Amino acid sequence: MSAASCLLTEDQFLCSICLDVFTDPVTIPCGHNFCKTCITQHWDKNVTCQCPNCKKIFNARPELQVNTFISEMAAQFRQSAQQKASSSSSSSSSEHRVSKPGEVPCDVCTGTKLKALKSCLVCLVSYCETHLEPHLTMAGLKRHQLIDPVENLEGRMCAKHDKPLELFCQTDQVCVCVLCTYADHKTHDVVPLKEEYEGKKAELGKTDAEIQQMIQERRLKIQEMKRSVELGMKDADREIAAGVQVFTALKESVERSQAELMDTIKEKQRKTEKQAEGFIKELEQEISELKKRSSEVEQLSQSEDHLHLLQSFPSLNTAPPTKDWTGVSVRPPSYDGTVVRAVAQLEETLSKQMKKLFEAELKRVQQYAVDLALDPNKVRPRPSQSNQGMDCRCVSSTKGFTSERFYFECQVKSWSVWTLGVAQKLSFWKTKGKLSPRNGYWTVCRMSQGGYFAPADPPVCLPLRSKPEKVGVFVDYDEGLVCFFDTDAATLIYSFTGCDFTATLYPFFSPCPNDDFTTHIAKLRCHIM
């Protein structure tokens, strides 16, 4: 038997369906051999009974009997193959293991599935190392294309021609088989799959480089944002500490003023009480003397001793010397103006502290100072605040702002009437509208009567203590904040908060009256930071 098996080729011991050594081999009427289970399952899946090799059709399903001769030969061949496999290098033992989830299993293994080592694009089957052996040793199977194990091998076959997808149509950007190039893709640009693979792989390399660059940019942006947050936290802590210090000082000033007020009132009350106590003591002493004299007079009037009464009468007939209390009184102390003076003194103290705060705040916002230039060619009528047609015109800076913070100053000392602030670009054409945030203007105005107001919604009168000679304007676009400062007095004139900026902001100026507007603009230009 052993000698006979040596005369047979290895192909004769393999089932053409499972491509493994025969298990219970059977011979069908056309003479071809298959594993009994393989041919039975094959016929169960098809309506007609057909030989997988020669395609011969049988009208009735043949009765299958195990071919004992081939079975014995296959068993001997299997034993020989197992001995050969067991003597192979131990370095390949890692490939002989059960497939894990996510790994491609061997399609031939029955029972426990081993990990597939390769997949065949011709057979559309994945093989473990043992079942891959025929593809590595048999001449007919060596020509098959093997790839690293993959799932869904059916998807690598042309659905129309049942051929491997070995080419790529650059015209339609699809994978095709050889027969497709003679039909639907006959005139198209078709290249080998490997060639297109190399090109696409190079493109993916560029794409990956771009993605990595984007990742790096975003990482840098994250670091930048984290640094901004850290700086913000430090600024917040510093601001909180400064605020706590200021409010603690203010609280101490209020408490100190309150204590001084209470001490002043109590001191006045103590003086009044002390004065009253002195008067009462004197009165009580006089009452005591008068009572004593009254007792002596009563005792003398009851005496029967004529001589004694006459001798004592001169000294007891008159009242003892006392003080004239008619004009003496104790008046409650007057507290008129006490609280007012205390509050005024507190206000003066707070004003000094507020001045220090505004000086510090002004220095802080002045670090955002920008250089501006006015554009005399963009002079427009200024929106009015009343129905009176004043000959007022306005001009904007050539530079606009759409984010962040900026600060500028303007000398207004020589103007009797003026308007200063910022305006949105879209608002420049609203010549018939009024100055207000609703129309895109955030300004402060000095009226001809000498008063000041902020054209808010509604307008706000500004009771300024002094006439500003230089006005500073600070804008925080992102926070929606516009602040006006009297830079010489280091005081806050007015603040617009919660502003909704939707367009470019331009510094906005209107010196009125405009009898010599060009001269005003020339002067104004010199004082813009």
Coordinates of C-alpha atoms in Angstrom, one line a residue:
M1 CA 0.0 0.0 0.0
S2 CA 2.8 2.3 0.8
A3 CA 4.5 1.6 -2.5
A4 CA 1.4 2.3 -4.4
S5 CA 0.8 5.6 -2.6
C6 CA 4.2 6.7 -3.7
L7 CA 3.1 6.4 -7.3
L8 CA 0.1 8.7 -6.8
T9 CA 0.3 12.5 -6.9
E10 CA -0.8 14.7 -4.0
D11 CA -3.6 16.1 -6.1
Q12 CA -5.4 12.8 -6.2
F13 CA -5.8 12.8 -2.4
L14 CA -7.4 16.3 -2.2
C15 CA -11.1 17.0 -2.5
S16 CA -11.7 19.7 -5.1
I17 CA -14.4 21.3 -3.0
C18 CA -12.7 21.7 0.4
L19 CA -9.1 21.4 -1.1
D20 CA -8.2 19.2 1.9
V21 CA -7.3 15.5 2.1
F22 CA -10.4 13.3 1.6
T23 CA -12.6 12.6 4.5
D24 CA -15.0 9.6 3.8
P25 CA -14.3 9.9 0.0
V26 CA -17.1 8.9 -2.4
T27 CA -17.0 8.4 -6.2
I28 CA -20.0 9.7 -8.2
P29 CA -21.0 8.1 -11.6
C30 CA -18.8 10.5 -13.7
G31 CA -15.7 9.1 -11.8
H32 CA -14.8 12.1 -9.7
N33 CA -14.1 11.8 -6.0
F34 CA -15.2 14.1 -3.2
C35 CA -15.6 14.1 0.5
K36 CA -19.0 12.7 1.3
T37 CA -20.0 15.7 3.4
C38 CA -18.7 18.2 0.8
I39 CA -20.6 16.8 -2.2
T40 CA -23.8 16.3 -0.1
Q41 CA -23.7 19.9 1.1
H42 CA -23.0 21.1 -2.5
W43 CA -26.0 19.2 -3.9
D44 CA -28.2 20.4 -1.0
K45 CA -27.5 24.0 -2.0
N46 CA -28.3 23.5 -5.7
V47 CA -31.6 22.5 -7.4
T48 CA -29.8 20.1 -9.8
C49 CA -27.2 17.4 -9.0
Q50 CA -24.2 18.4 -11.0
C51 CA -20.5 17.4 -10.8
P52 CA -18.4 20.4 -9.5
N53 CA -15.6 19.3 -11.8
C54 CA -17.0 18.2 -15.2
K55 CA -20.4 19.9 -14.7
K56 CA -22.2 16.7 -15.7
I57 CA -25.9 16.7 -14.6
F58 CA -27.6 13.7 -13.0
N59 CA -31.3 13.4 -13.3
A60 CA -31.5 11.7 -9.9
R61 CA -29.2 12.1 -7.0
P62 CA -26.7 9.2 -7.1
E63 CA -26.5 7.0 -4.0
L64 CA -23.2 7.7 -2.3
Q65 CA -20.9 4.9 -1.0
V66 CA -17.6 5.4 0.6
N67 CA -14.7 4.3 -1.6
T68 CA -12.7 2.2 0.9
F69 CA -9.6 2.1 -1.3
I70 CA -9.3 5.8 -1.7
S71 CA -10.2 6.2 2.0
E72 CA -7.3 4.0 3.0
M73 CA -4.9 5.9 0.7
A74 CA -6.1 9.2 1.9
A75 CA -5.7 8.1 5.6
Q76 CA -2.2 7.1 4.9
F77 CA -1.4 10.3 3.1
R78 CA -3.0 12.3 5.9
Q79 CA -0.8 10.5 8.4
S80 CA 2.3 11.2 6.3
A81 CA 1.4 14.9 6.0
Q82 CA 0.8 15.1 9.8
Q83 CA 4.2 13.6 10.4
K84 CA 5.8 16.1 8.0
A85 CA 4.0 19.0 9.7
S86 CA 5.0 17.9 13.2
S87 CA 8.7 17.9 12.1
S88 CA 8.5 21.5 10.8
S89 CA 10.2 24.4 12.6
S90 CA 8.9 25.3 16.0
S91 CA 9.2 29.0 15.0
S92 CA 6.0 28.6 12.9
S93 CA 4.0 27.2 15.8
S94 CA 2.6 30.6 16.7
E95 CA 0.6 30.4 13.4
H96 CA -1.1 27.2 14.5
R97 CA -3.5 28.7 17.0
V98 CA -7.2 29.2 17.4
S99 CA -8.5 32.3 15.7
K100 CA -9.5 35.1 18.1
P101 CA -12.3 37.6 17.6
G102 CA -11.3 40.1 14.9
E103 CA -9.0 37.6 13.2
V104 CA -9.8 35.7 10.0
P105 CA -10.5 32.0 10.7
C106 CA -9.6 29.1 8.4
D107 CA -12.5 28.2 6.1
V108 CA -11.4 24.6 5.8
C109 CA -11.0 23.7 9.5
T110 CA -13.9 21.7 10.9
G111 CA -14.8 22.1 14.6
T112 CA -12.2 24.5 16.1
K113 CA -11.2 27.1 13.6
L114 CA -7.5 28.0 13.4
K115 CA -6.2 31.4 12.5
A116 CA -5.9 31.8 8.7
L117 CA -2.4 32.5 7.3
K118 CA -3.4 33.4 3.8
S119 CA -6.5 33.9 1.6
C120 CA -6.7 32.7 -2.0
L121 CA -8.3 35.1 -4.5
V122 CA -8.9 32.2 -6.9
C123 CA -10.4 29.7 -4.5
L124 CA -12.0 32.5 -2.4
V125 CA -11.0 30.6 0.7
S126 CA -8.8 31.5 3.7
Y127 CA -6.4 28.8 4.9
C128 CA -4.5 28.1 8.1
E129 CA -0.9 26.9 7.7
T130 CA -1.8 23.2 7.5
H131 CA -4.5 23.7 4.8
L132 CA -2.3 26.2 3.0
E133 CA 0.3 23.5 2.3
P134 CA -1.2 22.3 -1.1
H135 CA -1.0 26.0 -2.4
L136 CA 2.7 26.0 -1.6
T137 CA 3.6 22.6 -3.0
M138 CA 1.2 21.7 -5.8
A139 CA 2.1 23.0 -9.2
G140 CA -1.6 23.7 -10.2
L141 CA -2.3 25.7 -6.9
K142 CA 1.0 27.6 -6.9
R143 CA -0.3 29.9 -9.6
H144 CA -3.2 31.0 -7.4
Q145 CA -2.9 34.6 -6.0
L146 CA -2.4 34.5 -2.2
I147 CA -2.8 37.6 0.0
D148 CA -2.9 38.3 3.7
P149 CA -6.0 36.8 5.3
V150 CA -9.1 38.9 4.7
E151 CA -12.8 38.4 5.2
N152 CA -15.6 38.7 2.6
L153 CA -13.6 37.2 -0.2
E154 CA -16.7 37.1 -2.4
G155 CA -16.6 40.9 -2.5
R156 CA -13.2 40.6 -4.4
M157 CA -14.9 38.8 -7.3
C158 CA -16.6 40.5 -10.2
A159 CA -20.3 40.1 -9.6
K160 CA -21.0 40.0 -13.4
H161 CA -18.2 37.7 -14.6
D162 CA -17.3 35.8 -11.4
K163 CA -13.6 36.7 -12.0
P164 CA -11.1 38.3 -9.5
L165 CA -11.0 42.1 -9.5
E166 CA -7.5 42.5 -10.7
L167 CA -7.7 45.8 -12.6
F168 CA -8.8 49.4 -11.8
C169 CA -10.8 51.6 -14.2
Q170 CA -9.5 55.2 -13.7
T171 CA -12.4 56.5 -15.8
D172 CA -15.1 55.2 -13.5
Q173 CA -12.9 54.8 -10.4
V174 CA -14.0 51.2 -9.8
C175 CA -12.2 47.8 -9.6
V176 CA -12.9 45.5 -12.6
C177 CA -12.0 42.1 -13.8
V178 CA -10.3 41.2 -17.1
L179 CA -13.6 40.5 -18.9
C180 CA -14.9 43.9 -17.9
T181 CA -12.2 45.5 -20.1
Y182 CA -13.8 43.8 -23.1
A183 CA -17.3 45.0 -22.3
D184 CA -18.5 48.0 -20.2
H185 CA -15.0 49.4 -19.7
K186 CA -13.6 48.7 -23.2
T187 CA -12.5 52.3 -24.0
H188 CA -11.7 53.3 -20.5
D189 CA -8.3 53.9 -18.9
V190 CA -7.6 50.7 -17.1
V191 CA -4.4 49.9 -15.1
P192 CA -3.3 47.0 -12.9
L193 CA -4.7 47.0 -9.4
K194 CA -1.2 47.2 -8.0
E195 CA -0.3 50.3 -10.1
E196 CA -3.4 52.2 -8.9
Y197 CA -2.7 50.9 -5.4
E198 CA 0.7 52.5 -5.4
G199 CA -0.7 55.8 -6.6
K200 CA -3.5 55.8 -4.1
K201 CA -1.1 54.8 -1.4
A202 CA 1.1 57.8 -2.3
E203 CA -2.0 60.1 -2.2
L204 CA -2.9 58.6 1.2
G205 CA 0.6 59.4 2.4
K206 CA 0.1 63.0 1.4
T207 CA -3.4 63.0 2.9
D208 CA -2.0 61.6 6.1
A209 CA 0.8 64.2 6.1
E210 CA -1.9 66.9 5.8
I211 CA -3.9 65.3 8.5
Q212 CA -0.9 65.1 10.8
Q213 CA -0.2 68.8 10.1
M214 CA -3.8 69.6 10.9
I215 CA -3.5 67.5 14.1
Q216 CA -0.3 69.4 15.0
E217 CA -1.9 72.7 14.4
R218 CA -4.9 71.8 16.5
R219 CA -2.6 70.6 19.3
L220 CA -0.8 73.9 19.2
K221 CA -4.1 75.6 19.2
I222 CA -5.1 73.6 22.3
Q223 CA -1.9 74.5 24.0
E224 CA -2.5 78.2 23.1
M225 CA -6.0 78.0 24.5
K226 CA -4.8 76.3 27.6
R227 CA -2.2 79.0 28.0
S228 CA -4.9 81.6 27.5
V229 CA -7.0 79.9 30.2
E230 CA -4.1 79.8 32.6
L231 CA -3.3 83.4 31.9
G232 CA -7.0 84.2 32.4
M233 CA -7.0 82.3 35.7
K234 CA -4.0 84.3 36.8
D235 CA -5.6 87.5 35.7
A236 CA -8.8 86.5 37.5
D237 CA -7.0 85.7 40.7
R238 CA -5.0 88.9 40.5
E239 CA -8.2 90.9 39.8
I240 CA -10.1 89.1 42.6
A241 CA -7.2 89.9 45.0
A242 CA -7.2 93.5 44.0
G243 CA -11.0 93.7 44.2
V244 CA -11.0 92.1 47.7
Q245 CA -8.3 94.6 48.8
V246 CA -10.2 97.5 47.4
F247 CA -13.6 96.5 48.8
T248 CA -12.0 95.6 52.1
A249 CA -10.5 99.1 52.3
L250 CA -13.9 100.6 51.3
K251 CA -15.6 98.5 53.9
E252 CA -13.1 99.5 56.5
S253 CA -13.6 103.2 55.5
V254 CA -17.4 102.8 55.9
E255 CA -17.1 101.0 59.2
R256 CA -14.6 103.6 60.4
S257 CA -16.8 106.5 59.3
Q258 CA -19.8 104.8 61.0
A259 CA -17.8 104.3 64.2
E260 CA -16.7 108.0 64.1
L261 CA -20.3 109.1 63.6
M262 CA -21.5 107.0 66.5
D263 CA -18.7 108.3 68.7
T264 CA -19.5 111.9 67.8
I265 CA -23.2 111.4 68.6
K266 CA -22.5 109.5 71.8
E267 CA -19.9 112.2 72.9
K268 CA -22.6 114.9 72.4
Q269 CA -25.0 112.8 74.4
R270 CA -22.4 112.3 77.2
K271 CA -21.8 116.0 77.5
T272 CA -25.5 116.7 77.8
E273 CA -25.8 114.0 80.4
K274 CA -22.9 115.3 82.3
Q275 CA -24.3 118.8 82.3
A276 CA -27.7 117.6 83.5
E277 CA -26.1 115.5 86.2
G278 CA -24.2 118.7 87.5
F279 CA -27.4 120.7 87.5
I280 CA -29.4 118.0 89.2
K281 CA -26.7 117.6 91.9
E282 CA -26.8 121.3 92.6
L283 CA -30.6 121.3 92.8
E284 CA -30.7 118.3 95.1
Q285 CA -28.2 120.0 97.4
E286 CA -30.3 123.2 97.5
I287 CA -33.4 121.0 98.1
S288 CA -31.6 119.4 101.0
E289 CA -30.7 122.9 102.5
L290 CA -34.3 124.1 102.0
K291 CA -35.7 121.0 103.7
K292 CA -33.4 121.6 106.6
R293 CA -34.5 125.3 106.9
S294 CA -38.1 124.2 106.6
S295 CA -37.6 121.8 109.5
E296 CA -36.0 124.5 111.6
V297 CA -38.8 127.0 110.8
E298 CA -41.5 124.5 111.6
Q299 CA -39.8 123.6 114.9
L300 CA -39.4 127.3 115.9
S301 CA -43.0 128.1 115.0
Q302 CA -44.2 125.5 117.5
S303 CA -42.0 126.8 120.3
E304 CA -43.7 128.4 123.5
D305 CA -40.5 130.2 124.4
H306 CA -41.1 133.8 123.5
L307 CA -37.5 134.9 124.0
H308 CA -36.1 132.1 121.9
L309 CA -38.5 132.6 119.0
L310 CA -37.7 136.4 118.9
Q311 CA -34.0 135.8 119.0
S312 CA -34.0 133.1 116.3
F313 CA -36.6 134.8 114.0
P314 CA -34.1 137.0 112.1
S315 CA -32.0 134.1 111.0
L316 CA -34.9 131.8 110.0
N317 CA -37.3 134.2 108.5
T318 CA -35.5 134.4 105.2
A319 CA -34.8 131.5 102.8
P320 CA -31.3 130.2 102.5
P321 CA -29.3 131.6 99.6
T322 CA -30.0 129.6 96.4
K323 CA -29.3 129.8 92.6
D324 CA -31.8 131.4 90.3
W325 CA -32.8 128.4 88.1
T326 CA -35.2 130.3 85.9
G327 CA -33.0 130.6 82.9
V328 CA -31.2 127.3 83.4
S329 CA -32.2 124.3 81.2
V330 CA -30.7 121.2 79.6
R331 CA -31.3 121.1 75.9
P332 CA -31.0 117.9 73.8
P333 CA -27.9 118.1 71.6
S334 CA -28.4 119.0 68.0
Y335 CA -27.5 116.3 65.4
D336 CA -28.4 118.4 62.4
G337 CA -25.8 117.8 59.6
T338 CA -23.9 115.2 61.6
V339 CA -24.7 112.3 59.3
V340 CA -24.4 114.5 56.2
R341 CA -20.9 115.7 57.2
A342 CA -19.9 112.1 58.0
V343 CA -21.2 110.9 54.6
A344 CA -19.5 113.8 52.8
Q345 CA -16.2 113.0 54.5
L346 CA -16.7 109.3 53.6
E347 CA -17.5 110.4 50.0
E348 CA -14.3 112.4 49.9
T349 CA -12.3 109.3 51.1
L350 CA -14.1 107.1 48.6
S351 CA -13.5 109.6 45.8
K352 CA -9.7 109.5 46.5
Q353 CA -9.7 105.7 46.4
M354 CA -11.9 105.7 43.3
K355 CA -9.5 108.1 41.6
K356 CA -6.6 105.7 42.4
L357 CA -8.6 102.9 40.9
F358 CA -9.5 104.8 37.8
E359 CA -5.9 105.8 37.4
A360 CA -4.8 102.2 37.5
E361 CA -7.7 101.2 35.2
L362 CA -6.8 103.9 32.7
K363 CA -3.2 102.8 32.6
R364 CA -4.3 99.3 32.0
V365 CA -6.6 100.1 29.0
Q366 CA -4.0 102.5 27.6
Q367 CA -1.8 99.6 26.7
Y368 CA -4.3 98.9 23.9
A369 CA -3.8 102.3 22.3
V370 CA -3.9 102.3 18.5
D371 CA -2.7 104.7 15.8
L372 CA -5.6 106.2 13.9
A373 CA -6.0 108.5 10.9
L374 CA -9.2 110.2 9.9
D375 CA -10.5 110.2 6.3
P376 CA -11.8 113.7 5.3
N377 CA -13.1 112.1 2.1
K378 CA -15.7 110.2 4.2
V379 CA -17.5 113.0 5.8
R380 CA -21.2 112.5 6.3
P381 CA -24.1 114.3 8.0
R382 CA -24.3 113.4 11.7
P383 CA -27.5 111.8 12.9
S384 CA -29.3 114.2 15.2
Q385 CA -31.0 113.9 18.5
S386 CA -33.9 116.2 17.8
N387 CA -35.9 117.7 14.9
Q388 CA -33.7 120.8 14.9
G389 CA -31.5 120.7 11.8
M390 CA -28.0 121.4 13.1
D391 CA -25.3 121.8 10.5
C392 CA -23.2 119.0 12.0
R393 CA -21.0 116.5 10.2
C394 CA -19.0 113.5 11.3
V395 CA -16.0 111.6 10.2
S396 CA -14.7 108.1 10.9
S397 CA -11.2 106.7 11.1
T398 CA -9.7 104.9 8.1
K399 CA -9.1 101.8 10.3
G400 CA -11.9 99.6 11.6
F401 CA -11.9 96.8 14.2
T402 CA -13.8 93.5 14.3
S403 CA -12.4 91.9 17.4
E404 CA -10.2 92.2 20.4
R405 CA -9.6 95.5 22.3
F406 CA -8.5 99.0 21.3
Y407 CA -8.1 102.4 22.9
F408 CA -7.8 106.0 21.6
E409 CA -7.8 109.5 23.0
C410 CA -9.2 112.7 21.6
Q411 CA -8.6 116.4 22.7
V412 CA -11.9 118.1 23.1
K413 CA -10.9 121.2 25.0
S414 CA -11.4 123.6 22.2
W415 CA -14.9 122.3 21.2
S416 CA -18.0 123.8 22.7
V417 CA -20.2 121.0 21.2
W418 CA -18.9 117.5 20.3
T419 CA -19.8 113.9 19.8
L420 CA -17.2 111.1 20.3
G421 CA -17.3 107.3 20.3
V422 CA -17.5 104.4 17.9
A423 CA -20.0 103.4 15.1
Q424 CA -20.6 100.3 13.1
K425 CA -19.8 100.6 9.4
L426 CA -23.4 99.8 8.4
S427 CA -24.7 102.7 10.4
F428 CA -22.8 105.3 8.4
W429 CA -25.6 105.4 5.8
K430 CA -28.4 106.0 8.4
T431 CA -28.1 109.7 8.1
K432 CA -31.7 110.3 9.2
G433 CA -31.5 108.1 12.3
K434 CA -30.6 109.1 15.8
L435 CA -27.4 108.4 17.7
S436 CA -28.1 105.3 19.7
P437 CA -26.8 101.7 20.1
R438 CA -29.9 100.5 18.3
N439 CA -28.7 102.4 15.2
G440 CA -25.1 101.3 15.6
Y441 CA -23.7 104.3 17.6
W442 CA -22.0 104.2 21.0
T443 CA -21.1 107.8 21.8
V444 CA -20.9 110.5 24.5
C445 CA -22.0 114.1 23.6
R446 CA -21.5 117.6 24.9
M447 CA -24.5 119.8 24.3
S448 CA -24.6 123.5 23.4
Q449 CA -26.0 124.3 26.9
G450 CA -22.9 122.8 28.4
G451 CA -24.4 119.5 29.7
Y452 CA -23.2 116.0 28.8
F453 CA -25.2 112.9 28.0
A454 CA -24.9 109.4 26.6
P455 CA -27.3 108.7 23.7
A456 CA -28.2 105.3 25.1
D457 CA -31.7 103.6 24.9
P458 CA -33.0 105.7 26.7
P459 CA -30.5 108.6 26.8
V460 CA -28.6 109.1 30.1
C461 CA -27.6 112.5 31.6
L462 CA -24.0 112.7 32.8
P463 CA -23.6 115.0 35.9
L464 CA -19.8 115.5 35.4
R465 CA -18.0 117.5 38.1
S466 CA -15.5 118.9 35.7
K467 CA -15.3 119.7 32.0
P468 CA -13.3 117.0 30.2
E469 CA -10.4 118.3 28.1
K470 CA -9.2 115.0 26.8
V471 CA -11.5 111.9 26.5
G472 CA -10.2 108.4 26.2
V473 CA -12.3 105.6 24.6
F474 CA -11.7 101.9 25.3
V475 CA -13.5 99.2 23.4
D476 CA -13.6 95.5 24.1
Y477 CA -15.2 94.1 21.0
D478 CA -15.6 90.5 22.2
E479 CA -17.0 91.5 25.6
G480 CA -19.3 94.2 24.1
L481 CA -17.9 97.0 26.2
V482 CA -17.3 100.7 25.4
C483 CA -15.9 103.0 28.2
F484 CA -15.3 106.7 28.1
F485 CA -12.7 108.3 30.5
D486 CA -11.8 111.8 31.5
T487 CA -8.0 111.2 31.2
D488 CA -6.9 114.3 33.1
A489 CA -9.2 113.7 36.0
A490 CA -8.8 109.9 35.8
T491 CA -12.5 109.3 36.1
L492 CA -15.0 107.2 34.3
I493 CA -17.5 109.3 32.2
Y494 CA -19.8 106.4 31.1
S495 CA -19.8 102.8 30.0
F496 CA -21.9 100.9 27.5
T497 CA -22.1 97.3 28.5
G498 CA -23.6 94.2 26.9
C499 CA -23.2 95.7 23.4
D500 CA -24.1 93.5 20.4
F501 CA -21.5 94.3 17.8
T502 CA -22.3 92.8 14.4
A503 CA -20.1 94.7 12.1
T504 CA -16.8 96.5 11.9
L505 CA -16.4 99.3 14.5
Y506 CA -14.9 102.6 13.5
P507 CA -13.8 105.4 15.8
F508 CA -16.4 108.2 15.2
F509 CA -16.0 112.0 15.6
S510 CA -18.2 115.0 15.2
P511 CA -16.9 118.4 16.3
C512 CA -19.9 120.9 16.2
P513 CA -20.7 123.5 15.1
N514 CA -19.1 122.7 11.8
D515 CA -18.4 126.2 10.5
D516 CA -14.8 125.2 9.7
F517 CA -15.0 121.5 9.6
T518 CA -11.8 121.0 7.8
T519 CA -9.9 122.9 10.5
H520 CA -11.6 120.9 13.2
I521 CA -10.6 117.6 11.5
A522 CA -7.0 118.8 11.1
K523 CA -6.9 119.6 14.8
L524 CA -8.6 116.4 15.6
R525 CA -6.2 114.3 13.6
C526 CA -3.3 115.7 15.6
H527 CA -4.8 114.5 18.9
I528 CA -5.7 111.0 17.9
M529 CA -3.4 108.4 19.3

